[in-house]
Amino acid sequence: MPELPEVETIRRSLQPLIGATIRALQLSPVAPLKNCAASAVAELAQRTVVGLHRRGKFLLVALDRASHLVLHLGMSGQLRMLAADMPLARHTHLRITFEDRRELRYIDPRRFGGIGLCQSATGEDFPGIARLGPELNDARFTPDVFVAHCRRHPLLNLKALCLDQRILAGLGNIYACEALYCAALSPTRLVRDTPDDALARLLAGARRALQLGIDQGGTTLKDYVDGLGHRGKMQDFLQVYDREGRHTLDGRGSVVRITQQGRSTWWCPEVQV
DNA sequence: GCGATCCTGGCC
DNA sequence: GGCCAGGATCGC
């Protein structure tokens, strides 16, 4: 489900948790733990939330003293901040109860997400985060840096490039399609056949698509909500995603769907070359 | 690089 | 029943 704009929206919605102290943590028997033992998670009791950070699609819950919590929402994950006495949703895999009776719940039916611990405040010691490309909003991530990364993968098509977290951290299937439309580039084109200035356009397109997604509070196709239960509005601004057989939102052409790397790509051949 | 795989749920 | 879904990893 959640790509960078959704995770960022969730992060912002959970800011009120900063300063709250954990009373207890409860894991489901099938919680998707990544590189950590259930006992290590339970030991986070009595620790205080000091910050909420995002890296790519990962959310880091920074705690006072030592280790921090790393959460990835995979395809179907949700984070919800609720009162501790609210009814429990199915597939709730982690409950973090705070001293003030608020509760942060991690819900993930498909369990493609993950719950883990890291030592560094930036998560650099967490596998998966360590492999990520630069943050899209990092000013040091210049077109030159991006192009240099791209050139190491000449045989990738541009859609696969967009989805490659080592290169563009945070893009998922929706925003990859939207970024390629923004940049007017065909998803089937190979990196090898794409000049530097077109790759620079792709970086700009990715930034534009993600920023619009953040501004609109994420995309709610079905069930995405932020930590407070608010739906996103980006679904009303998508140009190509899930619009097979219709026109692009701006009416510049018609949308087709193809399959690449086993996943759907929606694009507009009249605009994207 | 590519395809299979991990899961559940919703839709046709 | 089969197919599809907002993701990432692992093996070849």
XYZ file of C-alpha atoms (C1' of nucleotides) in Angstrom:
297
model
C 0.000 0.000 0.000
C 2.056 2.833 1.230
C 4.690 4.608 -0.785
C 6.736 7.598 0.301
C 3.866 10.146 0.396
C 1.689 7.839 2.482
C 4.487 7.031 4.928
C 5.355 10.714 5.197
C 1.693 11.587 5.836
C 1.514 8.900 8.518
C 4.729 10.198 10.081
C 3.302 13.704 10.331
C 0.019 12.428 11.745
C 1.858 10.610 14.540
C 3.835 13.659 15.722
C 1.548 14.001 18.785
C 3.165 10.819 20.122
C 6.453 12.595 20.695
C 7.063 12.789 24.408
C 4.822 9.806 25.215
C 6.281 7.016 27.331
C 5.638 3.371 26.488
C 3.861 1.297 29.120
C 3.776 -2.023 27.285
C 4.193 -3.662 23.892
C 2.259 -6.619 22.614
C 3.133 -8.653 19.512
C 0.866 -11.094 17.712
C 2.231 -14.645 17.307
C 2.695 -14.062 13.567
C 4.020 -10.495 13.709
C 6.425 -9.909 10.793
C 9.588 -9.382 12.853
C 12.731 -8.497 10.921
C 16.104 -9.312 12.437
C 14.959 -9.072 16.003
C 13.507 -11.227 18.737
C 10.064 -10.640 20.220
C 11.714 -10.269 23.631
C 13.821 -7.364 22.353
C 10.663 -5.540 21.263
C 9.008 -6.110 24.640
C 12.042 -4.535 26.282
C 11.133 -1.159 24.786
C 8.717 -0.603 27.686
C 9.374 2.518 29.758
C 11.104 4.225 26.865
C 9.968 7.597 25.513
C 9.284 8.582 21.917
C 11.663 11.388 21.010
C 11.135 11.606 17.259
C 9.514 10.173 14.151
C 11.589 9.900 10.998
C 11.137 8.543 7.511
C 13.706 6.994 5.207
C 12.295 5.882 1.851
C 9.200 3.898 2.800
C 10.552 3.079 6.269
C 9.258 4.802 9.381
C 11.600 5.122 12.358
C 10.235 5.646 15.841
C 13.156 7.196 17.706
C 13.279 6.419 21.411
C 15.335 7.813 24.256
C 18.288 5.555 25.124
C 19.661 2.995 22.653
C 17.581 1.143 20.094
C 14.840 2.540 17.905
C 11.832 0.957 16.259
C 11.797 0.450 12.479
C 8.470 -0.108 10.727
C 7.764 -0.955 7.097
C 4.142 -1.191 5.971
C 4.661 -3.456 2.977
C 1.626 -3.743 0.747
C -1.226 -3.721 3.253
C 0.160 -2.182 6.445
C -1.512 0.513 8.530
C -0.493 2.454 11.610
C -3.250 3.801 13.780
C -3.175 5.937 16.914
C -6.188 5.068 19.049
C -7.395 4.946 22.614
C -6.246 1.685 24.197
C -9.825 0.519 24.805
C -10.888 0.724 21.162
C -11.855 -2.598 19.529
C -8.995 -4.521 17.997
C -8.874 -4.832 14.204
C -8.031 -8.196 12.650
C -4.357 -8.624 11.819
C -3.151 -6.254 14.512
C 0.445 -7.415 14.951
C 1.822 -4.827 17.347
C 0.208 -2.720 20.036
C 2.276 -0.068 21.750
C 0.374 1.165 24.767
C 1.490 4.464 26.243
C 1.253 5.629 29.850
C -1.576 8.005 28.901
C -3.685 5.127 27.518
C -3.134 6.038 23.891
C -2.084 3.158 21.694
C -0.164 2.864 18.433
C -1.293 -0.160 16.447
C 0.431 -1.859 13.534
C -2.080 -3.698 11.346
C -0.958 -5.735 8.327
C -3.182 -8.454 6.801
C -0.653 -9.668 4.245
C 2.384 -9.390 6.527
C 4.604 -8.153 3.702
C 5.702 -5.369 6.024
C 8.154 -5.592 8.857
C 8.909 -4.650 12.439
C 12.502 -4.345 13.554
C 15.005 -2.574 15.744
C 18.008 -0.464 14.881
C 20.718 1.252 16.896
C 21.440 4.285 14.762
C 18.962 7.174 14.803
C 19.094 7.249 10.996
C 18.508 3.495 10.672
C 21.709 2.998 8.697
C 22.418 -0.233 10.541
C 19.112 -1.745 9.421
C 19.278 -4.029 6.377
C 16.966 -2.575 3.775
C 17.562 0.966 4.923
C 21.299 0.616 4.389
C 20.687 -0.311 0.762
C 18.446 2.684 -0.034
C 19.371 5.389 -2.484
C 19.452 9.027 -1.357
C 16.349 10.753 -0.048
C 14.558 12.503 -2.902
C 14.384 15.745 -0.931
C 18.126 15.762 -0.208
C 19.694 18.740 -1.995
C 22.854 16.668 -2.484
C 20.837 14.308 -4.701
C 21.622 16.266 -7.860
C 20.827 15.206 -11.436
C 24.528 14.350 -11.858
C 24.432 11.974 -8.885
C 21.214 10.411 -10.166
C 22.529 9.948 -13.694
C 25.703 8.335 -12.344
C 23.576 5.818 -10.373
C 21.438 5.123 -13.437
C 24.417 4.406 -15.662
C 25.361 1.444 -13.496
C 22.147 -0.283 -14.641
C 22.033 0.208 -18.420
C 19.682 -2.733 -19.055
C 16.939 -1.689 -16.637
C 13.819 -0.280 -18.202
C 12.716 3.072 -16.775
C 9.804 1.556 -14.837
C 12.092 -0.928 -13.093
C 14.520 1.922 -12.471
C 11.785 3.916 -10.735
C 10.891 0.978 -8.503
C 14.507 0.220 -7.577
C 14.895 1.402 -3.988
C 18.699 1.460 -4.366
C 18.247 4.297 -6.841
C 14.950 6.063 -6.121
C 13.994 5.348 -2.514
C 10.299 5.735 -1.818
C 8.696 5.340 -5.232
C 6.186 2.501 -5.560
C 3.926 1.401 -8.374
C 1.556 4.393 -8.280
C 4.140 7.153 -8.110
C 6.485 5.377 -10.530
C 3.733 5.503 -13.177
C 2.962 9.123 -12.317
C 6.637 10.164 -12.330
C 7.156 8.661 -15.796
C 4.099 10.509 -17.058
C 5.352 13.769 -15.499
C 8.679 13.245 -17.263
C 6.974 12.246 -20.549
C 9.143 9.106 -20.710
C 8.124 5.632 -21.840
C 8.298 3.015 -19.069
C 9.674 0.490 -21.577
C 12.711 2.516 -22.556
C 16.065 1.206 -21.345
C 18.406 3.355 -19.275
C 21.013 2.707 -21.961
C 18.810 4.421 -24.543
C 17.976 7.412 -22.351
C 20.150 10.539 -22.534
C 21.276 12.393 -19.426
C 18.801 15.242 -19.805
C 15.880 12.813 -20.018
C 17.065 11.053 -16.851
C 17.275 14.434 -15.156
C 13.663 14.981 -16.206
C 12.740 11.666 -14.599
C 14.286 12.753 -11.297
C 12.318 15.994 -11.484
C 9.163 14.060 -12.369
C 9.619 11.760 -9.393
C 10.028 14.742 -7.108
C 6.951 16.431 -8.520
C 4.775 13.313 -8.257
C 5.871 12.597 -4.694
C 5.422 16.205 -3.579
C 1.905 16.301 -5.006
C 1.197 13.037 -3.190
C 2.403 14.510 0.101
C 0.442 17.719 -0.461
C -2.712 15.650 -0.994
C -2.090 13.444 2.048
C -1.408 10.260 0.060
C -3.477 8.041 -2.245
C -6.498 6.179 -0.892
C -7.394 3.600 -3.532
C -9.151 1.402 -1.057
C -8.160 1.457 2.562
C -5.127 3.679 3.120
C -5.552 6.077 6.050
C -3.020 8.015 8.123
C -2.400 7.549 11.842
C -5.560 9.482 12.693
C -7.747 7.605 10.214
C -7.816 10.363 7.583
C -8.030 9.294 3.943
C -5.788 10.763 1.259
C -6.908 12.833 -1.732
C -4.191 12.021 -4.266
C -6.416 9.451 -6.010
C -8.280 12.420 -7.524
C -5.067 13.753 -9.080
C -3.545 10.637 -10.653
C -2.863 11.150 -14.352
C -2.444 7.530 -15.457
C -2.537 5.031 -12.592
C -5.503 2.628 -12.876
C -6.966 4.536 -15.844
C -6.717 1.820 -18.509
C -8.988 2.642 -21.468
C -9.664 6.190 -20.273
C -7.927 9.471 -20.968
C -5.184 10.847 -18.773
C -6.644 13.122 -16.111
C -5.418 16.171 -18.045
C -6.895 14.795 -21.273
C -3.647 14.728 -23.253
C -4.029 11.136 -24.426
C -5.384 7.667 -23.691
C -4.006 5.291 -21.076
C -2.923 1.703 -21.682
C -1.870 -0.962 -19.195
C 1.081 -3.271 -19.697
C 2.842 -5.744 -17.414
C 6.488 -5.219 -16.472
C 8.388 -7.289 -13.942
C 5.083 -8.929 -13.070
C 3.399 -5.655 -12.141
C 0.989 -3.368 -13.952
C 2.224 -0.191 -15.577
C -0.274 2.395 -16.774
C 1.035 4.902 -19.268
C 0.124 7.165 -22.175
C 2.040 6.381 -25.399
C 0.901 9.658 -26.970
C 2.669 11.679 -24.275
C 5.436 9.334 -23.120
C 8.213 8.468 -25.576
C 17.912 -8.574 -14.531
C 13.837 -11.754 -14.038
C 10.531 -14.713 -11.981
C 8.898 -16.950 -8.026
C 7.687 -16.312 -3.451
C 5.956 -14.626 0.932
C 0.416 -13.616 2.671
C -4.782 -12.244 2.939
C -8.798 -10.285 0.946
C -11.751 -8.525 -2.606
C -13.611 -8.824 -6.990
C -15.219 -11.060 -11.299
C -12.139 -20.850 -8.591
C -8.821 -17.675 -10.526
C -6.801 -13.339 -10.713
C -5.335 -9.135 -8.939
C -3.466 -5.886 -5.364
C -0.032 0.204 -2.961
C 6.487 -4.386 -1.735
C 10.891 -6.517 -1.221
C 13.883 -10.618 -1.172
C 15.889 -14.581 -2.847
C 17.480 -17.742 -6.093
C 18.966 -18.487 -10.800
